[in-house]
Amino acid sequence: MNENNKNLDMPSGEFNEVGKKLIDWSANYLANLESFPVLPNVKPGDIRAKLPQQPPQKSESFEQIISDLDNIILPGITHWQHPKFMAYFASTASGPGILADLVSSTFNVNGMIWRTSPSLTELEQTVLVWYQEMLGIPKNFKGIVYDTASVSSLHGIASAREYVNAGIRKKGMSGAPKLRLYCSEHAHNSIDKACLTLGLGLDGIRKISCDENFAMIPSELERAIKEDRAKGILPMCVVATIGTTSSTAVDPVDEIAEICEKENIWLHVDTAYAGVTAMLPEMKKYFAGIEKADSIVSNPHKWLFVPIDFSTLYIRKPEVLKRAFSLSAEYLKTAEDSLAENYMDYGIQLGRRFRALKLWFVIRYFGVEGLKARIREHIRIAQQVAKWIDESDSFELLAPTPFSTVCFRAKPQSISDESKLNELNEKLMNEVNSTGKVLLSHTKLNGKFTIRLVISGLRQEEHHAKEVLELLINALESLE
Ligand SMILES: Cc1ncc(COP(=O)(O)O)c(C=O)c1O
């Protein structure tokens, strides 16, 4: 490369120098995570106000860029990598995963077809078979990587729509029978979004009620299907969740699968968060019947230390997904089409990142045993937290804790009014979050304001959970 030609990319010497600085910067950030407030102390618009409204016309130095990273961007970061980020489904990126992202961008390959990067396609095939074996998903499923669980589910449900054979691929939804998807009232709203996208509309979804543990009641599902058939509605898909978003409830997949088999309805299982725990023999009980599913979602970017984004869809009838989406264009035809896999055939997108590198680096660096040990430890800490809460006089559990998410609320003996308890718990959560020492999130279960504490971060240790409980106890005393 001619170093004097200013119209080329950053010279390799400078790339090397700045790259080393940014690796130092990143290593420093990860080493000092606990010095940052988990939730930044900024208001909407604060960050934007500090950024120039016009792009620079002339080149700027990396010193300036890194300085703005420190002074403008960092103060507006919510620190997901912080060990006391215990909100939502705490997801962390590991060192090997971060480095894989760098390599992926360095190659900048686009895996639309096999020829546009054979290694992308073949590494994805290989790593997804590894992951499939790790989770115990039978060999007759095929894996595909998408960005998020929302998109994986969209493709699972699109396959279900194709499977009813109503000619929708050709004619669209206008002449189609009225279709119905069933899921529990606790299913993630990405399922509703998939139905919006696929033309089922919100009326195309029937929410099935749940038992006291927030799990779908199979007899209610069966009743709903019968009722719909009697009205001439065509049942298209059932979505079961193992690890719902609010409370991590487990729908009884085995029983649901039997109903789906009998009724010939596509069964999609969303294990976006909890799926990784299928690696552990002691957690297999939550996955009974999963081999009977038609499609299964699991997100290594949630709890397997792979940087966002990385979601997997395993599908038992990949030919149905292919039938739903494959289209050929002259410029994408190659001599290898009959010999190789072209991932563009399995979804709405043409271009795709080299995401498989991330899972490959992560599995190789930690090893399956190392990954299992980390997940097992998270579950152990969460069970310990649940035990502390259960034994406390001023807090109570509001849901079972099958995985690593604890759902609870403060319940001082002096207060029994439900609306006062809701108010108190909302204040309590906001109070501890405002210290910057932790980030917790909430949900509502049976109308009760529920605080969720999630242990699934790579840097979380038992003492972090203890510190958060102390923070909650002290904040509750000050609010009472
Ligand atoms: C059970 C479940 N499914 C799907 C999703 C959506 O995940 P994503 O952000 O990858 O689309 C979530 C998010 O938390 C979830 O909990």
Short mmCIF file of C-alpha atoms and ligand atoms in Angstrom, two decimals:
data_model
loop_
_atom_site.label_atom_id
_atom_site.label_comp_id
_atom_site.label_asym_id
_atom_site.label_seq_id
_atom_site.Cartn_x
_atom_site.Cartn_y
_atom_site.Cartn_z
CA MET A 1 0.00 0.00 0.00
CA ASN A 2 1.34 3.42 -0.93
CA GLU A 3 1.50 5.22 2.45
CA ASN A 4 1.51 8.62 0.69
CA ASN A 5 -1.76 8.07 -1.13
CA LYS A 6 -4.26 9.89 1.07
CA ASN A 7 -7.22 8.36 -0.76
CA LEU A 8 -6.61 4.91 0.64
CA ASP A 9 -7.58 3.44 4.00
CA MET A 10 -5.85 4.17 7.28
CA PRO A 11 -2.19 3.11 6.81
CA SER A 12 -1.40 -0.26 8.38
CA GLY A 13 1.19 1.24 10.76
CA GLU A 14 -1.41 3.65 12.12
CA PHE A 15 -4.02 0.88 12.28
CA ASN A 16 -1.61 -1.17 14.34
CA GLU A 17 -0.78 1.71 16.68
CA VAL A 18 -4.37 2.87 17.18
CA GLY A 19 -5.58 -0.73 17.38
CA LYS A 20 -3.18 -1.42 20.26
CA LYS A 21 -4.38 1.74 21.99
CA LEU A 22 -7.99 0.65 21.61
CA ILE A 23 -7.25 -2.84 22.87
CA ASP A 24 -5.57 -1.20 25.90
CA TRP A 25 -8.61 1.04 26.22
CA SER A 26 -10.95 -1.96 26.12
CA ALA A 27 -8.86 -4.01 28.55
CA ASN A 28 -8.76 -1.03 30.90
CA TYR A 29 -12.51 -0.58 30.64
CA LEU A 30 -13.16 -4.24 31.48
CA ALA A 31 -10.69 -4.16 34.37
CA ASN A 32 -12.31 -1.07 35.90
CA LEU A 33 -15.97 -1.80 35.30
CA GLU A 34 -16.87 -1.50 38.94
CA SER A 35 -15.72 2.11 39.06
CA PHE A 36 -18.64 3.16 36.83
CA PRO A 37 -22.25 3.74 37.88
CA VAL A 38 -24.18 0.86 36.29
CA LEU A 39 -26.88 3.24 35.08
CA PRO A 40 -25.51 6.52 33.71
CA ASN A 41 -26.67 9.71 35.33
CA VAL A 42 -27.94 11.41 32.16
CA LYS A 43 -31.25 12.74 30.88
CA PRO A 44 -32.67 12.20 27.39
CA GLY A 45 -30.85 14.54 24.98
CA ASP A 46 -27.77 15.06 27.20
CA ILE A 47 -25.42 13.01 25.03
CA ARG A 48 -26.75 14.36 21.77
CA ALA A 49 -26.28 17.91 22.99
CA LYS A 50 -22.55 17.26 23.40
CA LEU A 51 -22.14 15.85 19.90
CA PRO A 52 -21.48 18.08 16.88
CA GLN A 53 -24.56 18.37 14.68
CA GLN A 54 -22.46 18.42 11.49
CA PRO A 55 -19.89 15.84 10.36
CA PRO A 56 -16.25 16.97 10.24
CA GLN A 57 -15.21 18.05 6.75
CA LYS A 58 -11.55 17.31 7.45
CA SER A 59 -9.90 14.26 8.92
CA GLU A 60 -9.80 14.10 12.72
CA SER A 61 -7.13 12.38 14.75
CA PHE A 62 -7.78 9.23 16.73
CA GLU A 63 -6.64 11.13 19.85
CA GLN A 64 -9.70 13.35 19.38
CA ILE A 65 -11.97 10.39 18.73
CA ILE A 66 -10.76 8.49 21.80
CA SER A 67 -11.04 11.62 23.89
CA ASP A 68 -14.71 11.99 22.86
CA LEU A 69 -15.23 8.31 23.57
CA ASP A 70 -14.07 8.97 27.13
CA ASN A 71 -15.77 12.31 27.66
CA ILE A 72 -19.03 12.05 25.72
CA ILE A 73 -19.87 8.42 25.01
CA LEU A 74 -18.69 6.68 28.18
CA PRO A 75 -20.79 8.90 30.48
CA GLY A 76 -23.90 7.78 28.58
CA ILE A 77 -23.19 4.06 28.65
CA THR A 78 -25.36 1.68 30.65
CA HIS A 79 -22.75 -0.82 31.75
CA TRP A 80 -24.09 -4.22 30.76
CA GLN A 81 -20.63 -5.67 31.43
CA HIS A 82 -20.72 -4.48 35.09
CA PRO A 83 -21.07 -7.36 37.57
CA LYS A 84 -23.98 -5.58 39.25
CA PHE A 85 -25.96 -5.21 36.06
CA MET A 86 -28.69 -7.59 37.19
CA ALA A 87 -31.55 -6.27 35.07
CA TYR A 88 -33.50 -7.76 32.11
CA PHE A 89 -31.49 -10.85 31.14
CA ALA A 90 -28.03 -9.68 32.10
CA SER A 91 -25.83 -10.48 29.10
CA THR A 92 -22.11 -10.06 29.00
CA ALA A 93 -19.49 -10.25 26.28
CA SER A 94 -16.38 -12.29 27.03
CA GLY A 95 -12.83 -11.42 25.96
CA PRO A 96 -12.73 -14.10 23.23
CA GLY A 97 -16.14 -13.00 21.95
CA ILE A 98 -15.04 -9.36 21.74
CA LEU A 99 -11.87 -10.32 19.87
CA ALA A 100 -13.88 -12.47 17.44
CA ASP A 101 -16.01 -9.43 16.60
CA LEU A 102 -12.81 -7.57 15.70
CA VAL A 103 -11.72 -10.38 13.39
CA SER A 104 -15.21 -10.57 11.85
CA SER A 105 -15.08 -6.86 10.98
CA THR A 106 -11.51 -7.23 9.76
CA PHE A 107 -12.56 -9.86 7.22
CA ASN A 108 -15.80 -8.00 6.51
CA VAL A 109 -17.07 -10.98 4.57
CA ASN A 110 -20.72 -11.15 3.61
CA GLY A 111 -22.07 -14.69 3.77
CA MET A 112 -25.00 -14.32 1.43
CA ILE A 113 -23.99 -17.42 -0.55
CA TRP A 114 -21.33 -20.10 -0.06
CA ARG A 115 -18.99 -18.53 -2.61
CA THR A 116 -19.01 -15.13 -0.91
CA SER A 117 -17.13 -16.79 1.91
CA PRO A 118 -16.92 -20.56 2.19
CA SER A 119 -15.40 -20.34 5.67
CA LEU A 120 -18.35 -18.34 6.96
CA THR A 121 -20.85 -20.94 5.78
CA GLU A 122 -18.84 -23.96 6.83
CA LEU A 123 -17.81 -22.60 10.22
CA GLU A 124 -21.43 -21.70 10.92
CA GLN A 125 -22.50 -25.24 9.97
CA THR A 126 -19.81 -26.77 12.16
CA VAL A 127 -20.25 -24.57 15.23
CA LEU A 128 -24.01 -24.93 15.13
CA VAL A 129 -23.63 -28.71 15.19
CA TRP A 130 -21.31 -28.33 18.22
CA TYR A 131 -23.84 -26.11 19.98
CA GLN A 132 -26.69 -28.45 19.02
CA GLU A 133 -24.85 -31.35 20.67
CA MET A 134 -24.06 -29.23 23.71
CA LEU A 135 -27.77 -28.49 24.19
CA GLY A 136 -28.86 -32.05 23.33
CA ILE A 137 -30.95 -30.99 20.35
CA PRO A 138 -31.39 -34.07 18.12
CA LYS A 139 -29.28 -34.39 15.00
CA ASN A 140 -32.25 -34.12 12.64
CA PHE A 141 -32.54 -30.38 13.38
CA LYS A 142 -30.67 -27.84 11.28
CA GLY A 143 -29.23 -24.69 12.88
CA ILE A 144 -29.14 -21.17 11.48
CA VAL A 145 -27.73 -18.01 13.04
CA TYR A 146 -29.77 -14.81 13.10
CA ASP A 147 -29.18 -11.61 14.98
CA THR A 148 -31.84 -11.78 17.71
CA ALA A 149 -34.43 -14.15 19.14
CA SER A 150 -37.10 -11.88 17.71
CA VAL A 151 -35.80 -12.61 14.22
CA SER A 152 -35.24 -16.33 14.92
CA SER A 153 -38.84 -16.61 16.11
CA LEU A 154 -40.06 -14.68 13.09
CA HIS A 155 -38.44 -17.33 10.88
CA GLY A 156 -39.81 -20.21 12.97
CA ILE A 157 -43.31 -18.76 12.73
CA ALA A 158 -42.91 -17.98 9.02
CA SER A 159 -42.10 -21.69 8.57
CA ALA A 160 -45.26 -22.58 10.49
CA ARG A 161 -47.23 -20.36 8.14
CA GLU A 162 -45.67 -22.04 5.11
CA TYR A 163 -46.34 -25.47 6.64
CA VAL A 164 -50.13 -24.99 6.52
CA ASN A 165 -49.80 -25.11 2.74
CA ALA A 166 -52.32 -22.36 2.09
CA GLY A 167 -50.52 -20.94 -0.93
CA ILE A 168 -49.48 -17.84 1.04
CA ARG A 169 -46.04 -17.69 -0.57
CA LYS A 170 -47.71 -17.06 -3.93
CA LYS A 171 -50.94 -15.29 -3.10
CA GLY A 172 -50.08 -13.51 0.12
CA MET A 173 -52.52 -13.40 2.98
CA SER A 174 -55.49 -11.96 1.10
CA GLY A 175 -57.01 -15.29 0.11
CA ALA A 176 -55.65 -17.26 3.07
CA PRO A 177 -57.83 -18.89 5.71
CA LYS A 178 -57.97 -17.18 9.09
CA LEU A 179 -54.87 -18.47 10.87
CA ARG A 180 -54.20 -18.66 14.59
CA LEU A 181 -51.07 -18.81 16.73
CA TYR A 182 -51.26 -19.85 20.38
CA CYS A 183 -48.88 -18.84 23.12
CA SER A 184 -49.09 -18.25 26.85
CA GLU A 185 -50.00 -14.86 28.21
CA HIS A 186 -46.34 -14.68 29.35
CA ALA A 187 -44.73 -15.30 25.95
CA HIS A 188 -42.31 -12.60 24.79
CA ASN A 189 -43.84 -9.87 22.67
CA SER A 190 -41.45 -10.73 19.84
CA ILE A 191 -44.05 -13.43 19.08
CA ASP A 192 -46.74 -10.74 18.72
CA LYS A 193 -44.36 -8.76 16.51
CA ALA A 194 -43.76 -11.81 14.32
CA CYS A 195 -47.53 -12.12 13.90
CA LEU A 196 -47.75 -8.43 12.99
CA THR A 197 -44.99 -8.88 10.44
CA LEU A 198 -46.43 -12.06 8.95
CA GLY A 199 -49.90 -10.62 8.46
CA LEU A 200 -51.69 -12.61 11.15
CA GLY A 201 -52.40 -9.44 13.04
CA LEU A 202 -52.94 -9.28 16.77
CA ASP A 203 -56.29 -11.03 16.31
CA GLY A 204 -54.35 -13.97 14.91
CA ILE A 205 -52.85 -14.61 18.35
CA ARG A 206 -54.68 -16.43 21.12
CA LYS A 207 -53.12 -16.06 24.55
CA ILE A 208 -53.55 -19.18 26.67
CA SER A 209 -53.92 -18.73 30.39
CA CYS A 210 -51.30 -19.91 32.85
CA ASP A 211 -51.21 -21.77 36.14
CA GLU A 212 -50.01 -20.40 39.48
CA ASN A 213 -46.41 -20.82 38.30
CA PHE A 214 -47.04 -18.74 35.14
CA ALA A 215 -46.79 -21.78 32.87
CA MET A 216 -49.24 -22.47 30.03
CA ILE A 217 -52.15 -24.76 30.91
CA PRO A 218 -52.25 -27.49 28.20
CA SER A 219 -55.95 -28.24 28.67
CA GLU A 220 -56.70 -24.56 27.98
CA LEU A 221 -54.63 -24.80 24.81
CA GLU A 222 -56.52 -27.88 23.69
CA ARG A 223 -59.84 -26.18 24.37
CA ALA A 224 -58.83 -23.06 22.41
CA ILE A 225 -57.75 -25.12 19.40
CA LYS A 226 -61.05 -27.03 19.37
CA GLU A 227 -63.05 -23.83 19.69
CA ASP A 228 -61.16 -22.21 16.83
CA ARG A 229 -61.52 -25.22 14.54
CA ALA A 230 -65.26 -25.18 15.19
CA LYS A 231 -65.30 -21.53 14.02
CA GLY A 232 -63.38 -22.37 10.84
CA ILE A 233 -60.12 -20.84 12.06
CA LEU A 234 -56.98 -22.77 11.08
CA PRO A 235 -54.59 -23.40 14.01
CA MET A 236 -51.13 -22.68 12.62
CA CYS A 237 -48.57 -22.61 15.41
CA VAL A 238 -48.11 -23.05 19.13
CA VAL A 239 -45.29 -21.16 20.83
CA ALA A 240 -44.09 -22.60 24.13
CA THR A 241 -41.46 -20.86 26.23
CA ILE A 242 -38.84 -22.41 28.47
CA GLY A 243 -37.81 -19.47 30.64
CA THR A 244 -40.36 -16.71 30.08
CA THR A 245 -39.16 -13.14 30.17
CA SER A 246 -41.04 -11.99 33.25
CA SER A 247 -40.64 -14.87 35.64
CA THR A 248 -38.65 -17.55 33.71
CA ALA A 249 -41.60 -19.92 33.88
CA VAL A 250 -41.42 -23.20 31.98
CA ASP A 251 -44.31 -24.18 29.74
CA PRO A 252 -44.88 -27.97 29.80
CA VAL A 253 -43.42 -28.65 26.36
CA ASP A 254 -43.92 -32.41 26.57
CA GLU A 255 -47.69 -32.12 27.00
CA ILE A 256 -47.94 -29.24 24.55
CA ALA A 257 -45.99 -31.27 21.97
CA GLU A 258 -48.46 -34.13 22.29
CA ILE A 259 -51.32 -31.75 21.50
CA CYS A 260 -49.41 -30.31 18.54
CA GLU A 261 -48.64 -33.78 17.21
CA LYS A 262 -52.26 -34.85 17.49
CA GLU A 263 -53.51 -31.65 15.86
CA ASN A 264 -50.65 -31.43 13.31
CA ILE A 265 -49.68 -27.93 14.44
CA TRP A 266 -46.16 -26.49 14.26
CA LEU A 267 -44.52 -26.22 17.68
CA HIS A 268 -42.04 -23.40 18.16
CA VAL A 269 -40.12 -23.34 21.45
CA ASP A 270 -38.57 -20.10 22.68
CA THR A 271 -35.63 -20.79 25.00
CA ALA A 272 -33.87 -17.49 24.24
CA TYR A 273 -32.59 -17.08 27.79
CA ALA A 274 -32.76 -20.50 29.43
CA GLY A 275 -31.75 -22.68 26.47
CA VAL A 276 -28.07 -22.70 27.41
CA THR A 277 -28.90 -24.50 30.67
CA ALA A 278 -29.87 -27.58 28.64
CA MET A 279 -26.11 -28.27 28.69
CA LEU A 280 -26.41 -29.23 32.35
CA PRO A 281 -27.73 -32.74 33.11
CA GLU A 282 -29.49 -31.47 36.25
CA MET A 283 -31.50 -28.95 34.18
CA LYS A 284 -32.69 -31.43 31.52
CA LYS A 285 -35.98 -31.84 33.39
CA TYR A 286 -37.06 -28.39 32.14
CA PHE A 287 -36.53 -29.40 28.51
CA ALA A 288 -38.61 -32.58 28.42
CA GLY A 289 -40.26 -33.00 25.04
CA ILE A 290 -38.13 -30.38 23.26
CA GLU A 291 -37.07 -32.99 20.70
CA LYS A 292 -40.67 -32.99 19.47
CA ALA A 293 -40.57 -29.27 18.64
CA ASP A 294 -40.47 -28.09 15.03
CA SER A 295 -38.30 -25.08 15.78
CA ILE A 296 -36.27 -23.98 18.80
CA VAL A 297 -34.67 -20.63 19.60
CA SER A 298 -31.68 -20.15 21.87
CA ASN A 299 -29.58 -17.00 22.26
CA PRO A 300 -25.87 -17.39 22.97
CA HIS A 301 -25.80 -13.59 23.28
CA LYS A 302 -27.98 -13.76 26.37
CA TRP A 303 -26.18 -16.22 28.63
CA LEU A 304 -23.22 -17.72 26.79
CA PHE A 305 -20.92 -14.69 26.86
CA VAL A 306 -21.10 -14.10 23.11
CA PRO A 307 -21.32 -10.37 22.31
CA ILE A 308 -24.68 -9.19 21.04
CA ASP A 309 -25.93 -10.12 18.50
CA PHE A 310 -26.16 -13.90 18.16
CA SER A 311 -29.30 -16.01 18.16
CA THR A 312 -29.81 -19.55 16.88
CA LEU A 313 -32.82 -21.22 15.33
CA TYR A 314 -32.87 -25.02 15.13
CA ILE A 315 -35.47 -26.33 12.73
CA ARG A 316 -36.65 -29.91 12.15
CA LYS A 317 -37.98 -29.28 8.65
CA PRO A 318 -35.49 -26.86 7.12
CA GLU A 319 -37.02 -27.48 3.71
CA VAL A 320 -40.16 -25.67 4.89
CA LEU A 321 -38.16 -22.58 5.90
CA LYS A 322 -36.37 -22.74 2.57
CA ARG A 323 -39.66 -23.05 0.74
CA ALA A 324 -40.90 -19.95 2.55
CA PHE A 325 -37.95 -17.76 1.60
CA SER A 326 -35.74 -19.03 -1.19
CA LEU A 327 -35.67 -16.96 -4.36
CA SER A 328 -33.01 -16.98 -6.97
CA ALA A 329 -31.53 -13.99 -8.70
CA GLU A 330 -29.30 -14.31 -11.74
CA TYR A 331 -26.36 -12.47 -10.18
CA LEU A 332 -26.35 -14.86 -7.19
CA LYS A 333 -26.35 -18.11 -9.20
CA THR A 334 -23.12 -20.12 -8.94
CA ALA A 335 -21.75 -23.43 -10.15
CA GLU A 336 -21.78 -24.74 -6.57
CA ASP A 337 -25.47 -24.17 -5.91
CA SER A 338 -26.32 -27.87 -5.93
CA LEU A 339 -23.29 -28.78 -3.79
CA ALA A 340 -23.19 -26.09 -1.14
CA GLU A 341 -25.44 -24.28 1.29
CA ASN A 342 -26.47 -20.74 0.49
CA TYR A 343 -27.69 -19.19 3.72
CA MET A 344 -29.65 -16.50 1.87
CA ASP A 345 -32.21 -19.27 1.18
CA TYR A 346 -33.14 -19.51 4.85
CA GLY A 347 -34.46 -16.09 5.66
CA ILE A 348 -35.39 -12.58 4.76
CA GLN A 349 -31.88 -11.18 4.71
CA LEU A 350 -29.35 -11.53 1.93
CA GLY A 351 -26.21 -10.23 3.60
CA ARG A 352 -24.97 -11.75 6.84
CA ARG A 353 -22.09 -11.08 9.21
CA PHE A 354 -19.50 -13.69 10.13
CA ARG A 355 -21.14 -14.26 13.51
CA ALA A 356 -20.07 -17.90 13.86
CA LEU A 357 -16.54 -16.73 14.68
CA LYS A 358 -17.84 -15.40 18.00
CA LEU A 359 -19.32 -18.68 19.17
CA TRP A 360 -16.30 -20.57 17.84
CA PHE A 361 -13.85 -18.41 19.81
CA VAL A 362 -16.01 -18.58 22.95
CA ILE A 363 -16.49 -22.36 22.93
CA ARG A 364 -12.83 -23.00 22.17
CA TYR A 365 -11.51 -20.57 24.76
CA PHE A 366 -13.70 -21.68 27.68
CA GLY A 367 -14.34 -25.27 26.58
CA VAL A 368 -17.74 -26.87 27.08
CA GLU A 369 -16.78 -27.76 30.66
CA GLY A 370 -15.78 -24.17 31.38
CA LEU A 371 -19.05 -22.82 30.02
CA LYS A 372 -21.06 -25.35 32.00
CA ALA A 373 -19.20 -24.48 35.19
CA ARG A 374 -19.95 -20.77 34.77
CA ILE A 375 -23.65 -21.29 34.08
CA ARG A 376 -23.92 -23.72 36.96
CA GLU A 377 -22.32 -21.16 39.27
CA HIS A 378 -24.81 -18.48 38.17
CA ILE A 379 -27.68 -20.82 38.96
CA ARG A 380 -26.14 -21.61 42.35
CA ILE A 381 -25.80 -17.92 43.26
CA ALA A 382 -29.37 -17.19 42.15
CA GLN A 383 -30.69 -20.11 44.22
CA GLN A 384 -28.76 -18.71 47.19
CA VAL A 385 -30.37 -15.28 46.65
CA ALA A 386 -33.81 -16.90 46.42
CA LYS A 387 -33.13 -18.72 49.71
CA TRP A 388 -32.05 -15.49 51.46
CA ILE A 389 -35.20 -13.77 50.25
CA ASP A 390 -37.43 -16.66 51.23
CA GLU A 391 -35.99 -16.63 54.73
CA SER A 392 -36.27 -12.87 55.14
CA ASP A 393 -39.06 -11.24 57.18
CA SER A 394 -39.33 -8.21 54.92
CA PHE A 395 -39.08 -9.71 51.41
CA GLU A 396 -40.96 -12.46 49.61
CA LEU A 397 -40.52 -14.50 46.45
CA LEU A 398 -43.22 -13.99 43.82
CA ALA A 399 -42.33 -16.83 41.46
CA PRO A 400 -40.30 -20.05 41.47
CA THR A 401 -36.61 -19.69 40.54
CA PRO A 402 -35.88 -22.52 38.10
CA PHE A 403 -32.87 -20.78 36.52
CA SER A 404 -30.98 -17.67 37.60
CA THR A 405 -33.69 -15.00 37.77
CA VAL A 406 -35.15 -14.18 41.16
CA CYS A 407 -38.57 -12.51 41.24
CA PHE A 408 -39.39 -10.91 44.55
CA ARG A 409 -40.72 -7.88 46.37
CA ALA A 410 -40.34 -6.16 49.69
CA LYS A 411 -43.22 -7.03 51.99
CA PRO A 412 -42.79 -5.41 55.35
CA GLN A 413 -45.12 -6.89 57.96
CA SER A 414 -46.64 -3.44 58.56
CA ILE A 415 -48.08 -3.14 55.01
CA SER A 416 -50.74 -5.37 53.51
CA ASP A 417 -52.46 -3.02 51.05
CA GLU A 418 -51.50 -4.17 47.54
CA SER A 419 -51.36 -0.73 45.95
CA LYS A 420 -49.13 0.55 48.79
CA LEU A 421 -46.88 -2.47 48.30
CA ASN A 422 -46.66 -1.73 44.58
CA GLU A 423 -45.75 1.88 45.29
CA LEU A 424 -43.18 0.89 47.90
CA ASN A 425 -41.49 -1.64 45.62
CA GLU A 426 -41.31 0.71 42.69
CA LYS A 427 -39.71 3.34 44.94
CA LEU A 428 -37.36 0.76 46.38
CA MET A 429 -36.14 -0.36 42.97
CA ASN A 430 -35.71 3.22 41.76
CA GLU A 431 -33.89 4.10 44.95
CA VAL A 432 -31.29 1.32 44.64
CA ASN A 433 -30.90 1.92 40.91
CA SER A 434 -30.30 5.63 41.50
CA THR A 435 -27.21 4.82 43.60
CA GLY A 436 -25.50 3.61 40.41
CA LYS A 437 -24.31 0.58 42.38
CA VAL A 438 -26.72 -1.85 40.75
CA LEU A 439 -29.29 -2.07 38.00
CA LEU A 440 -32.42 -4.13 38.62
CA SER A 441 -35.51 -4.31 36.43
CA HIS A 442 -39.11 -5.19 37.16
CA THR A 443 -42.23 -6.86 35.90
CA LYS A 444 -45.79 -7.30 37.15
CA LEU A 445 -46.94 -10.72 38.27
CA ASN A 446 -50.61 -11.08 39.22
CA GLY A 447 -50.73 -7.28 39.42
CA LYS A 448 -47.84 -7.19 41.91
CA PHE A 449 -44.85 -4.97 41.21
CA THR A 450 -42.07 -7.55 41.03
CA ILE A 451 -38.35 -6.83 41.22
CA ARG A 452 -36.19 -9.12 39.10
CA LEU A 453 -32.59 -9.89 40.00
CA VAL A 454 -30.70 -11.80 37.31
CA ILE A 455 -27.42 -13.61 37.71
CA SER A 456 -26.12 -14.43 34.25
CA GLY A 457 -23.18 -12.10 33.82
CA LEU A 458 -19.68 -13.41 33.34
CA ARG A 459 -18.23 -11.19 36.07
CA GLN A 460 -20.84 -11.82 38.75
CA GLU A 461 -19.77 -13.44 41.98
CA GLU A 462 -21.68 -14.28 45.13
CA HIS A 463 -20.41 -11.18 46.96
CA HIS A 464 -22.00 -8.96 44.29
CA ALA A 465 -25.40 -10.52 44.99
CA LYS A 466 -24.87 -10.10 48.75
CA GLU A 467 -23.98 -6.43 48.31
CA VAL A 468 -27.16 -5.86 46.29
CA LEU A 469 -29.30 -7.50 48.96
CA GLU A 470 -27.70 -5.29 51.63
CA LEU A 471 -28.42 -2.28 49.46
CA LEU A 472 -32.07 -3.35 49.19
CA ILE A 473 -32.38 -3.97 52.94
CA ASN A 474 -30.89 -0.54 53.78
CA ALA A 475 -33.00 1.26 51.19
CA LEU A 476 -36.14 -0.44 52.49
CA GLU A 477 -35.36 0.70 56.04
CA SER A 478 -34.99 4.28 54.85
CA LEU A 479 -38.31 4.14 52.95
CA GLU A 480 -40.39 2.57 55.72
C1 LIG B 1 -37.99 -15.51 26.15
C2 LIG B 1 -37.52 -14.40 25.25
N1 LIG B 1 -37.71 -14.49 23.92
C3 LIG B 1 -37.31 -13.53 23.09
C4 LIG B 1 -36.66 -12.40 23.54
C5 LIG B 1 -36.21 -11.36 22.56
O1 LIG B 1 -34.83 -11.41 22.48
P1 LIG B 1 -34.01 -10.59 21.37
O2 LIG B 1 -33.66 -9.29 22.01
O3 LIG B 1 -32.80 -11.43 21.08
O4 LIG B 1 -34.88 -10.41 20.19
C6 LIG B 1 -36.44 -12.25 24.92
C7 LIG B 1 -35.77 -11.06 25.43
O5 LIG B 1 -35.47 -10.93 26.58
C8 LIG B 1 -36.87 -13.27 25.78
O6 LIG B 1 -36.73 -13.17 27.09
#
